[in-house]
mmCIF file of C-alpha atoms in Angstrom:
data_model
loop_
_atom_site.group_PDB
_atom_site.id
_atom_site.type_symbol
_atom_site.label_atom_id
_atom_site.label_comp_id
_atom_site.label_asym_id
_atom_site.label_seq_id
_atom_site.Cartn_x
_atom_site.Cartn_y
_atom_site.Cartn_z
ATOM 1 C CA UNK A 1 -16.676 14.245 29.938
ATOM 2 C CA UNK A 2 -14.167 16.619 31.506
ATOM 3 C CA UNK A 3 -11.268 14.655 29.979
ATOM 4 C CA UNK A 4 -12.949 14.760 26.560
ATOM 5 C CA UNK A 5 -13.531 18.507 26.763
ATOM 6 C CA UNK A 6 -9.949 19.024 27.894
ATOM 7 C CA UNK A 7 -8.610 17.017 24.982
ATOM 8 C CA UNK A 8 -10.774 18.983 22.577
ATOM 9 C CA UNK A 9 -9.407 22.241 23.964
ATOM 10 C CA UNK A 10 -5.841 20.958 23.593
ATOM 11 C CA UNK A 11 -6.438 20.015 19.965
ATOM 12 C CA UNK A 12 -8.028 23.393 19.220
ATOM 13 C CA UNK A 13 -5.068 25.208 20.745
ATOM 14 C CA UNK A 14 -2.719 23.066 18.627
ATOM 15 C CA UNK A 15 -4.438 24.044 15.399
ATOM 16 C CA UNK A 16 -4.765 27.749 16.332
ATOM 17 C CA UNK A 17 -1.172 27.989 17.510
ATOM 18 C CA UNK A 18 0.112 26.084 14.493
ATOM 19 C CA UNK A 19 -1.525 28.538 12.107
ATOM 20 C CA UNK A 20 -0.137 31.495 14.064
ATOM 21 C CA UNK A 21 3.496 30.470 13.810
ATOM 22 C CA UNK A 22 3.076 29.029 10.320
ATOM 23 C CA UNK A 23 1.815 32.373 9.057
ATOM 24 C CA UNK A 24 4.618 34.222 10.812
ATOM 25 C CA UNK A 25 7.294 35.076 8.260
ATOM 26 C CA UNK A 26 9.996 35.487 10.883
ATOM 27 C CA UNK A 27 12.010 32.652 12.356
ATOM 28 C CA UNK A 28 10.695 32.984 15.896
ATOM 29 C CA UNK A 29 7.484 31.404 16.997
ATOM 30 C CA UNK A 30 8.556 29.491 20.091
ATOM 31 C CA UNK A 31 5.892 27.568 21.917
ATOM 32 C CA UNK A 32 5.897 30.038 24.788
ATOM 33 C CA UNK A 33 4.769 32.841 22.461
ATOM 34 C CA UNK A 34 1.387 31.194 21.952
ATOM 35 C CA UNK A 35 1.145 29.142 25.112
ATOM 36 C CA UNK A 36 0.874 31.810 27.842
ATOM 37 C CA UNK A 37 0.196 29.481 30.766
ATOM 38 C CA UNK A 38 1.990 26.437 32.149
ATOM 39 C CA UNK A 39 0.150 23.228 31.151
ATOM 40 C CA UNK A 40 -1.169 21.035 33.929
ATOM 41 C CA UNK A 41 0.014 17.460 34.284
ATOM 42 C CA UNK A 42 -3.458 16.219 33.375
ATOM 43 C CA UNK A 43 -3.266 18.162 30.134
ATOM 44 C CA UNK A 44 0.192 16.780 29.383
ATOM 45 C CA UNK A 45 -1.094 13.261 29.850
ATOM 46 C CA UNK A 46 -4.014 13.988 27.520
ATOM 47 C CA UNK A 47 -1.542 15.233 24.909
ATOM 48 C CA UNK A 48 0.635 12.147 25.335
ATOM 49 C CA UNK A 49 -2.367 9.879 24.898
ATOM 50 C CA UNK A 50 -3.540 11.746 21.797
ATOM 51 C CA UNK A 51 -0.027 11.817 20.325
ATOM 52 C CA UNK A 52 0.435 8.097 20.888
ATOM 53 C CA UNK A 53 -2.936 7.403 19.279
ATOM 54 C CA UNK A 54 -2.130 9.591 16.260
ATOM 55 C CA UNK A 55 1.345 8.113 15.767
ATOM 56 C CA UNK A 56 0.047 4.572 16.149
ATOM 57 C CA UNK A 57 -2.652 5.155 13.540
ATOM 58 C CA UNK A 58 -0.038 6.469 11.109
ATOM 59 C CA UNK A 59 2.148 3.432 11.795
ATOM 60 C CA UNK A 60 -0.698 0.976 11.278
ATOM 61 C CA UNK A 61 -1.732 2.771 8.080
ATOM 62 C CA UNK A 62 1.786 2.479 6.604
ATOM 63 C CA UNK A 63 2.098 -1.116 7.795
ATOM 64 C CA UNK A 64 -1.210 -1.978 6.124
ATOM 65 C CA UNK A 65 -0.066 -0.314 2.902
ATOM 66 C CA UNK A 66 3.232 -2.200 2.916
ATOM 67 C CA UNK A 67 1.659 -5.588 3.600
ATOM 68 C CA UNK A 68 -1.114 -5.040 1.059
ATOM 69 C CA UNK A 69 1.426 -3.965 -1.571
ATOM 70 C CA UNK A 70 3.613 -7.035 -1.012
ATOM 71 C CA UNK A 71 0.695 -9.454 -0.943
ATOM 72 C CA UNK A 72 -0.904 -7.708 -3.917
ATOM 73 C CA UNK A 73 2.296 -7.984 -5.962
ATOM 74 C CA UNK A 74 2.437 -11.730 -5.274
ATOM 75 C CA UNK A 75 -1.223 -12.233 -6.209
ATOM 76 C CA UNK A 76 -0.978 -10.095 -9.352
ATOM 77 C CA UNK A 77 2.148 -11.949 -10.458
ATOM 78 C CA UNK A 78 0.483 -15.299 -9.803
ATOM 79 C CA UNK A 79 -2.620 -14.241 -11.743
ATOM 80 C CA UNK A 80 -0.550 -13.125 -14.724
ATOM 81 C CA UNK A 81 1.430 -16.365 -14.717
ATOM 82 C CA UNK A 82 -1.773 -18.386 -14.489
ATOM 83 C CA UNK A 83 -3.188 -16.639 -17.555
ATOM 84 C CA UNK A 84 0.091 -17.177 -19.386
ATOM 85 C CA UNK A 85 0.019 -20.904 -18.543
ATOM 86 C CA UNK A 86 -3.450 -21.082 -20.066
ATOM 87 C CA UNK A 87 -2.073 -19.833 -23.352
ATOM 88 C CA UNK A 88 -2.770 -16.101 -23.311
ATOM 89 C CA UNK A 89 -0.292 -14.681 -25.818
ATOM 90 C CA UNK A 90 -0.925 -11.150 -24.621
ATOM 91 C CA UNK A 91 -0.057 -12.125 -21.040
ATOM 92 C CA UNK A 92 3.029 -14.066 -22.154
ATOM 93 C CA UNK A 93 4.282 -11.027 -24.035
ATOM 94 C CA UNK A 94 3.487 -8.783 -21.055
ATOM 95 C CA UNK A 95 5.415 -10.987 -18.606
ATOM 96 C CA UNK A 96 8.414 -11.070 -20.909
ATOM 97 C CA UNK A 97 8.410 -7.299 -21.439
ATOM 98 C CA UNK A 98 10.190 -4.601 -19.433
ATOM 99 C CA UNK A 99 6.792 -3.246 -18.382
ATOM 100 C CA UNK A 100 5.855 -6.235 -16.226
ATOM 101 C CA UNK A 101 7.774 -5.639 -12.988
ATOM 102 C CA UNK A 102 7.169 -1.876 -12.963
ATOM 103 C CA UNK A 103 3.427 -2.181 -13.622
ATOM 104 C CA UNK A 104 2.976 -4.920 -11.020
ATOM 105 C CA UNK A 105 4.925 -2.942 -8.399
ATOM 106 C CA UNK A 106 3.031 0.318 -8.920
ATOM 107 C CA UNK A 107 -0.335 -1.403 -9.227
ATOM 108 C CA UNK A 108 0.268 -3.156 -5.906
ATOM 109 C CA UNK A 109 1.615 -0.046 -4.154
ATOM 110 C CA UNK A 110 -0.853 2.574 -5.352
ATOM 111 C CA UNK A 111 -3.778 0.475 -6.531
ATOM 112 C CA UNK A 112 -4.025 -1.784 -3.477
ATOM 113 C CA UNK A 113 -1.779 -0.505 -0.685
ATOM 114 C CA UNK A 114 -2.501 3.218 -0.918
ATOM 115 C CA UNK A 115 -6.328 2.979 -0.694
ATOM 116 C CA UNK A 116 -5.976 0.787 2.399
ATOM 117 C CA UNK A 117 -3.615 3.299 4.008
ATOM 118 C CA UNK A 118 -6.021 6.164 3.294
ATOM 119 C CA UNK A 119 -8.907 4.153 4.725
ATOM 120 C CA UNK A 120 -7.030 3.597 8.001
ATOM 121 C CA UNK A 121 -6.070 7.277 8.230
ATOM 122 C CA UNK A 122 -9.583 8.416 7.304
ATOM 123 C CA UNK A 123 -10.875 7.233 10.669
ATOM 124 C CA UNK A 124 -8.798 9.885 12.469
ATOM 125 C CA UNK A 125 -9.286 13.637 12.623
ATOM 126 C CA UNK A 126 -8.432 15.467 9.404
ATOM 127 C CA UNK A 127 -5.565 17.940 9.861
ATOM 128 C CA UNK A 128 -5.768 21.540 8.695
ATOM 129 C CA UNK A 129 -4.095 22.596 5.456
ATOM 130 C CA UNK A 130 -0.670 24.233 5.701
ATOM 131 C CA UNK A 131 -0.228 27.861 4.565
ATOM 132 C CA UNK A 132 1.454 28.084 1.158
ATOM 133 C CA UNK A 133 4.601 30.069 0.387
ATOM 134 C CA UNK A 134 6.581 30.572 -2.807
ATOM 135 C CA UNK A 135 10.227 29.658 -3.306
ATOM 136 C CA UNK A 136 12.468 31.846 -5.438
ATOM 137 C CA UNK A 137 14.577 30.427 -8.244
ATOM 138 C CA UNK A 138 17.710 31.144 -6.208
ATOM 139 C CA UNK A 139 16.370 29.299 -3.184
ATOM 140 C CA UNK A 140 15.307 26.327 -5.284
ATOM 141 C CA UNK A 141 18.698 26.291 -6.991
ATOM 142 C CA UNK A 142 20.364 26.093 -3.576
ATOM 143 C CA UNK A 143 18.117 23.229 -2.478
ATOM 144 C CA UNK A 144 19.202 20.990 -5.375
ATOM 145 C CA UNK A 145 22.866 20.590 -4.295
ATOM 146 C CA UNK A 146 21.780 20.332 -0.654
ATOM 147 C CA UNK A 147 19.644 17.302 -1.555
ATOM 148 C CA UNK A 148 22.554 15.691 -3.393
ATOM 149 C CA UNK A 149 24.909 16.321 -0.473
ATOM 150 C CA UNK A 150 22.562 14.719 2.017
ATOM 151 C CA UNK A 151 21.777 11.831 -0.324
ATOM 152 C CA UNK A 152 25.307 10.857 -1.337
ATOM 153 C CA UNK A 153 26.838 11.229 2.119
ATOM 154 C CA UNK A 154 24.093 9.150 3.746
ATOM 155 C CA UNK A 155 24.327 6.612 0.928
ATOM 156 C CA UNK A 156 27.824 5.764 2.199
ATOM 157 C CA UNK A 157 26.165 4.183 5.235
ATOM 158 C CA UNK A 158 23.945 2.031 3.036
ATOM 159 C CA UNK A 159 26.918 0.960 0.917
ATOM 160 C CA UNK A 160 28.819 0.021 4.075
ATOM 161 C CA UNK A 161 25.907 -2.036 5.412
ATOM 162 C CA UNK A 162 25.492 -3.845 2.090
ATOM 163 C CA UNK A 163 29.236 -4.520 1.941
ATOM 164 C CA UNK A 164 29.123 -6.073 5.393
ATOM 165 C CA UNK A 165 26.085 -8.191 4.420
ATOM 166 C CA UNK A 166 27.830 -9.306 1.227
ATOM 167 C CA UNK A 167 30.858 -10.390 3.260
ATOM 168 C CA UNK A 168 28.668 -12.391 5.643
ATOM 169 C CA UNK A 169 26.596 -13.868 2.841
ATOM 170 C CA UNK A 170 29.508 -14.743 0.577
ATOM 171 C CA UNK A 171 27.809 -13.088 -2.400
ATOM 172 C CA UNK A 172 26.357 -9.715 -3.364
ATOM 173 C CA UNK A 173 23.575 -8.518 -1.076
ATOM 174 C CA UNK A 174 20.197 -8.106 -2.744
ATOM 175 C CA UNK A 175 19.478 -4.677 -4.239
ATOM 176 C CA UNK A 176 15.955 -4.569 -5.755
ATOM 177 C CA UNK A 177 16.370 -1.179 -7.432
ATOM 178 C CA UNK A 178 19.551 -2.162 -9.248
ATOM 179 C CA UNK A 179 17.926 -5.407 -10.381
ATOM 180 C CA UNK A 180 14.963 -3.497 -11.832
ATOM 181 C CA UNK A 181 17.222 -0.994 -13.586
ATOM 182 C CA UNK A 182 19.688 -3.499 -15.023
ATOM 183 C CA UNK A 183 19.176 -3.867 -18.770
ATOM 184 C CA UNK A 184 15.745 -2.223 -18.725
ATOM 185 C CA UNK A 185 14.146 0.023 -21.312
ATOM 186 C CA UNK A 186 15.332 3.562 -20.453
ATOM 187 C CA UNK A 187 12.020 5.170 -21.430
ATOM 188 C CA UNK A 188 10.004 2.795 -19.236
ATOM 189 C CA UNK A 189 12.415 3.411 -16.368
ATOM 190 C CA UNK A 190 12.093 7.167 -16.914
ATOM 191 C CA UNK A 191 8.298 6.965 -16.799
ATOM 192 C CA UNK A 192 8.049 4.926 -13.609
ATOM 193 C CA UNK A 193 11.192 5.907 -11.661
ATOM 194 C CA UNK A 194 11.523 9.569 -12.647
ATOM 195 C CA UNK A 195 7.958 10.742 -13.329
ATOM 196 C CA UNK A 196 5.486 8.533 -11.444
ATOM 197 C CA UNK A 197 7.573 7.692 -8.357
ATOM 198 C CA UNK A 198 8.374 11.284 -7.292
ATOM 199 C CA UNK A 199 4.790 12.459 -7.734
ATOM 200 C CA UNK A 200 3.243 9.483 -5.915
ATOM 201 C CA UNK A 201 5.794 9.306 -3.101
ATOM 202 C CA UNK A 202 5.684 13.042 -2.419
ATOM 203 C CA UNK A 203 1.907 13.004 -2.244
ATOM 204 C CA UNK A 204 1.951 10.090 0.232
ATOM 205 C CA UNK A 205 4.877 11.018 2.498
ATOM 206 C CA UNK A 206 5.145 14.825 2.247
ATOM 207 C CA UNK A 207 1.472 15.377 1.554
ATOM 208 C CA UNK A 208 -0.698 12.943 3.502
ATOM 209 C CA UNK A 209 1.640 11.751 6.280
ATOM 210 C CA UNK A 210 3.594 14.959 6.921
ATOM 211 C CA UNK A 211 0.364 16.935 7.107
ATOM 212 C CA UNK A 212 -1.048 14.375 9.544
ATOM 213 C CA UNK A 213 1.988 14.783 11.835
ATOM 214 C CA UNK A 214 2.426 18.567 11.466
ATOM 215 C CA UNK A 215 0.227 19.610 14.453
ATOM 216 C CA UNK A 216 2.702 17.832 16.749
ATOM 217 C CA UNK A 217 5.546 20.129 15.758
ATOM 218 C CA UNK A 218 7.988 20.287 12.888
ATOM 219 C CA UNK A 219 10.679 18.014 14.415
ATOM 220 C CA UNK A 220 8.197 15.179 14.940
ATOM 221 C CA UNK A 221 6.595 15.678 11.515
ATOM 222 C CA UNK A 222 9.890 15.761 9.617
ATOM 223 C CA UNK A 223 11.427 12.851 11.509
ATOM 224 C CA UNK A 224 8.277 10.731 11.305
ATOM 225 C CA UNK A 225 7.578 11.200 7.597
ATOM 226 C CA UNK A 226 11.261 10.724 6.658
ATOM 227 C CA UNK A 227 11.619 7.613 8.825
ATOM 228 C CA UNK A 228 8.519 6.050 7.269
ATOM 229 C CA UNK A 229 9.796 7.012 3.821
ATOM 230 C CA UNK A 230 13.016 5.113 4.496
ATOM 231 C CA UNK A 231 11.221 2.089 5.948
ATOM 232 C CA UNK A 232 8.841 1.895 2.998
ATOM 233 C CA UNK A 233 11.721 1.227 0.582
ATOM 234 C CA UNK A 234 12.217 -2.105 2.316
ATOM 235 C CA UNK A 235 15.980 -2.551 1.844
ATOM 236 C CA UNK A 236 19.143 -1.391 3.582
ATOM 237 C CA UNK A 237 20.629 0.092 0.420
ATOM 238 C CA UNK A 238 17.908 2.710 0.083
ATOM 239 C CA UNK A 239 16.811 3.192 3.698
ATOM 240 C CA UNK A 240 19.554 5.574 4.815
ATOM 241 C CA UNK A 241 19.564 8.009 1.909
ATOM 242 C CA UNK A 242 15.766 7.901 1.628
ATOM 243 C CA UNK A 243 15.524 8.877 5.301
ATOM 244 C CA UNK A 244 18.128 11.642 4.935
ATOM 245 C CA UNK A 245 16.622 13.144 1.774
ATOM 246 C CA UNK A 246 13.178 12.791 3.336
ATOM 247 C CA UNK A 247 14.205 15.153 6.140
ATOM 248 C CA UNK A 248 15.193 17.847 3.614
ATOM 249 C CA UNK A 249 12.032 17.374 1.565
ATOM 250 C CA UNK A 250 9.919 17.393 4.730
ATOM 251 C CA UNK A 251 11.450 20.694 5.809
ATOM 252 C CA UNK A 252 10.768 22.201 2.374
ATOM 253 C CA UNK A 253 7.186 20.916 2.377
ATOM 254 C CA UNK A 254 6.476 22.488 5.785
ATOM 255 C CA UNK A 255 8.013 25.802 4.773
ATOM 256 C CA UNK A 256 6.174 25.981 1.438
ATOM 257 C CA UNK A 257 2.894 24.352 2.499
ATOM 258 C CA UNK A 258 2.743 21.907 -0.408
ATOM 259 C CA UNK A 259 4.569 19.297 -2.451
ATOM 260 C CA UNK A 260 5.119 21.108 -5.747
ATOM 261 C CA UNK A 261 8.716 22.011 -4.860
ATOM 262 C CA UNK A 262 9.509 18.699 -3.180
ATOM 263 C CA UNK A 263 8.154 16.792 -6.187
ATOM 264 C CA UNK A 264 10.383 18.881 -8.473
ATOM 265 C CA UNK A 265 13.417 18.185 -6.249
ATOM 266 C CA UNK A 266 12.552 14.487 -6.136
ATOM 267 C CA UNK A 267 12.241 14.484 -9.934
ATOM 268 C CA UNK A 268 15.702 16.035 -10.327
ATOM 269 C CA UNK A 269 17.262 13.571 -7.869
ATOM 270 C CA UNK A 270 15.813 10.545 -9.664
ATOM 271 C CA UNK A 271 16.609 12.022 -13.070
ATOM 272 C CA UNK A 272 20.273 12.461 -12.179
ATOM 273 C CA UNK A 273 20.549 9.237 -10.222
ATOM 274 C CA UNK A 274 18.775 7.008 -12.735
ATOM 275 C CA UNK A 275 18.346 8.380 -16.256
ATOM 276 C CA UNK A 276 21.502 10.473 -16.556
ATOM 277 C CA UNK A 277 23.540 7.785 -14.814
ATOM 278 C CA UNK A 278 22.302 5.156 -17.272
ATOM 279 C CA UNK A 279 22.914 7.455 -20.257
ATOM 280 C CA UNK A 280 26.593 7.872 -19.338
ATOM 281 C CA UNK A 281 27.282 4.144 -19.075
ATOM 282 C CA UNK A 282 29.622 2.800 -21.714
ATOM 283 C CA UNK A 283 31.435 6.091 -22.243
ATOM 284 C CA UNK A 284 34.473 6.734 -20.012
ATOM 285 C CA UNK A 285 34.379 10.445 -20.823
ATOM 286 C CA UNK A 286 30.697 10.885 -19.977
ATOM 287 C CA UNK A 287 31.073 8.729 -16.886
ATOM 288 C CA UNK A 288 33.959 10.895 -15.679
ATOM 289 C CA UNK A 289 32.021 14.110 -16.365
ATOM 290 C CA UNK A 290 29.003 12.718 -14.519
ATOM 291 C CA UNK A 291 31.176 11.789 -11.551
ATOM 292 C CA UNK A 292 32.789 15.237 -11.446
ATOM 293 C CA UNK A 293 29.349 16.842 -11.635
ATOM 294 C CA UNK A 294 28.033 14.816 -8.702
ATOM 295 C CA UNK A 295 31.116 15.620 -6.612
ATOM 296 C CA UNK A 296 30.728 19.325 -7.443
ATOM 297 C CA UNK A 297 27.065 19.302 -6.416
ATOM 298 C CA UNK A 298 27.890 17.457 -3.200
ATOM 299 C CA UNK A 299 30.620 19.927 -2.206
ATOM 300 C CA UNK A 300 28.470 22.917 -3.148
ATOM 301 C CA UNK A 301 25.570 21.571 -1.098
ATOM 302 C CA UNK A 302 27.833 21.060 1.915
ATOM 303 C CA UNK A 303 28.991 24.678 1.682
ATOM 304 C CA UNK A 304 25.410 25.935 1.455
ATOM 305 C CA UNK A 305 24.357 23.848 4.456
ATOM 306 C CA UNK A 306 27.272 25.118 6.528
ATOM 307 C CA UNK A 307 26.659 28.755 5.665
ATOM 308 C CA UNK A 308 22.942 28.570 6.469
ATOM 309 C CA UNK A 309 23.080 26.130 9.398
ATOM 310 C CA UNK A 310 22.044 28.765 11.953
ATOM 311 C CA UNK A 311 18.966 29.718 9.934
ATOM 312 C CA UNK A 312 17.503 26.217 10.086
ATOM 313 C CA UNK A 313 15.087 26.274 13.002
ATOM 314 C CA UNK A 314 12.289 23.838 13.704
ATOM 315 C CA UNK A 315 9.137 24.937 15.491
ATOM 316 C CA UNK A 316 7.660 22.787 18.215
ATOM 317 C CA UNK A 317 4.055 23.917 17.894
ATOM 318 C CA UNK A 318 1.601 24.132 20.803
ATOM 319 C CA UNK A 319 2.008 20.685 22.320
ATOM 320 C CA UNK A 320 3.532 20.778 25.835
ATOM 321 C CA UNK A 321 5.363 17.482 25.165
ATOM 322 C CA UNK A 322 9.163 17.919 24.727
ATOM 323 C CA UNK A 323 10.674 17.005 21.358
ATOM 324 C CA UNK A 324 12.694 14.102 22.785
ATOM 325 C CA UNK A 325 9.584 12.597 24.341
ATOM 326 C CA UNK A 326 7.670 12.968 21.079
ATOM 327 C CA UNK A 327 10.263 10.861 19.270
ATOM 328 C CA UNK A 328 9.855 8.200 21.915
ATOM 329 C CA UNK A 329 6.075 8.339 21.601
ATOM 330 C CA UNK A 330 6.364 8.135 17.820
ATOM 331 C CA UNK A 331 8.520 5.013 17.879
ATOM 332 C CA UNK A 332 7.066 3.329 20.963
ATOM 333 C CA UNK A 333 3.522 2.471 19.938
ATOM 334 C CA UNK A 334 1.879 -0.602 18.466
ATOM 335 C CA UNK A 335 1.450 0.769 14.946
ATOM 336 C CA UNK A 336 5.051 1.920 14.522
ATOM 337 C CA UNK A 337 6.442 -1.253 16.112
ATOM 338 C CA UNK A 338 4.426 -3.298 13.616
ATOM 339 C CA UNK A 339 5.657 -1.136 10.733
ATOM 340 C CA UNK A 340 9.297 -1.389 11.823
ATOM 341 C CA UNK A 341 8.986 -5.157 12.271
ATOM 342 C CA UNK A 342 7.526 -5.699 8.802
ATOM 343 C CA UNK A 343 10.070 -3.401 7.168
ATOM 344 C CA UNK A 344 13.013 -4.986 8.980
ATOM 345 C CA UNK A 345 11.826 -8.455 7.972
ATOM 346 C CA UNK A 346 11.700 -7.308 4.343
ATOM 347 C CA UNK A 347 15.150 -5.729 4.583
ATOM 348 C CA UNK A 348 16.667 -8.927 5.980
ATOM 349 C CA UNK A 349 14.929 -11.036 3.346
ATOM 350 C CA UNK A 350 16.162 -8.805 0.530
ATOM 351 C CA UNK A 351 19.689 -8.624 1.952
ATOM 352 C CA UNK A 352 20.255 -12.317 2.693
ATOM 353 C CA UNK A 353 17.750 -14.349 0.673
ATOM 354 C CA UNK A 354 16.874 -12.535 -2.548
#
């Protein structure tokens, strides 16, 4: 009973302290400001146990979503093919259309996987809502090139990994996104990749998961949600830039208390990376202009990051656990190990066998 009461007090202090520094407009808010006494070792151990339990539940929830989505896609595809074999002209036309792969993927991810993830997370304590703040047009305009800088520089790692895999394999490494985009209907791609994907992914990773991790401090929340965002893509080509962009979007979501700005940034990234890129294909002039535009955005974003690097501060919250130990607790639990194992297996399958 004493341990239970102590854990309850720790959780209450986390929520109260989190709201105090979240509502503070200034950049301070160190843990010592709201934690006026040195925590006892028993209390630290209670926090470690609660953190490990929370992180493991998040890992198991994402693992369940990933497995359900993959299994659901296989079953939905098999069901459609079975109906087509029985002579359904509607199903034959659907399978042969550009809609098929996109509909199956999203139906499996958000129709089957997402409800299972929410069910697993529902069993834990519900986190408090984050305080909302507005972003000026100038601030939002600065965030756009920053996202492109982080994305394109980190994408070099993914390209290098895929090049190495291609050399080992003797042929091009598998890239699911490029296969889905190749020769597809641009309007269908715009609907699913530019409109639906940013809204759904931001709600899951910067809404549900980031909010679940926020009481454990901003470094843990940003790292955790971005890492899971990268793993969920399930291939080496997208993992690195998804993780890097996820850190920027996570920071924005914590500072603004919502996903409206991150969804808009995600929309712009996918619009430029998919729709505009496809529209410039076949024209050397447009392709060159697009390339110059991306380089300009990347350089501008690097300048903005450098000039404001000292203003980027992450708040630890009320937990007495050091940031380095939190990262270890986040990665070293059964749920996250299962998630990393499943994702790595998918990445290797896509890279070497698809």
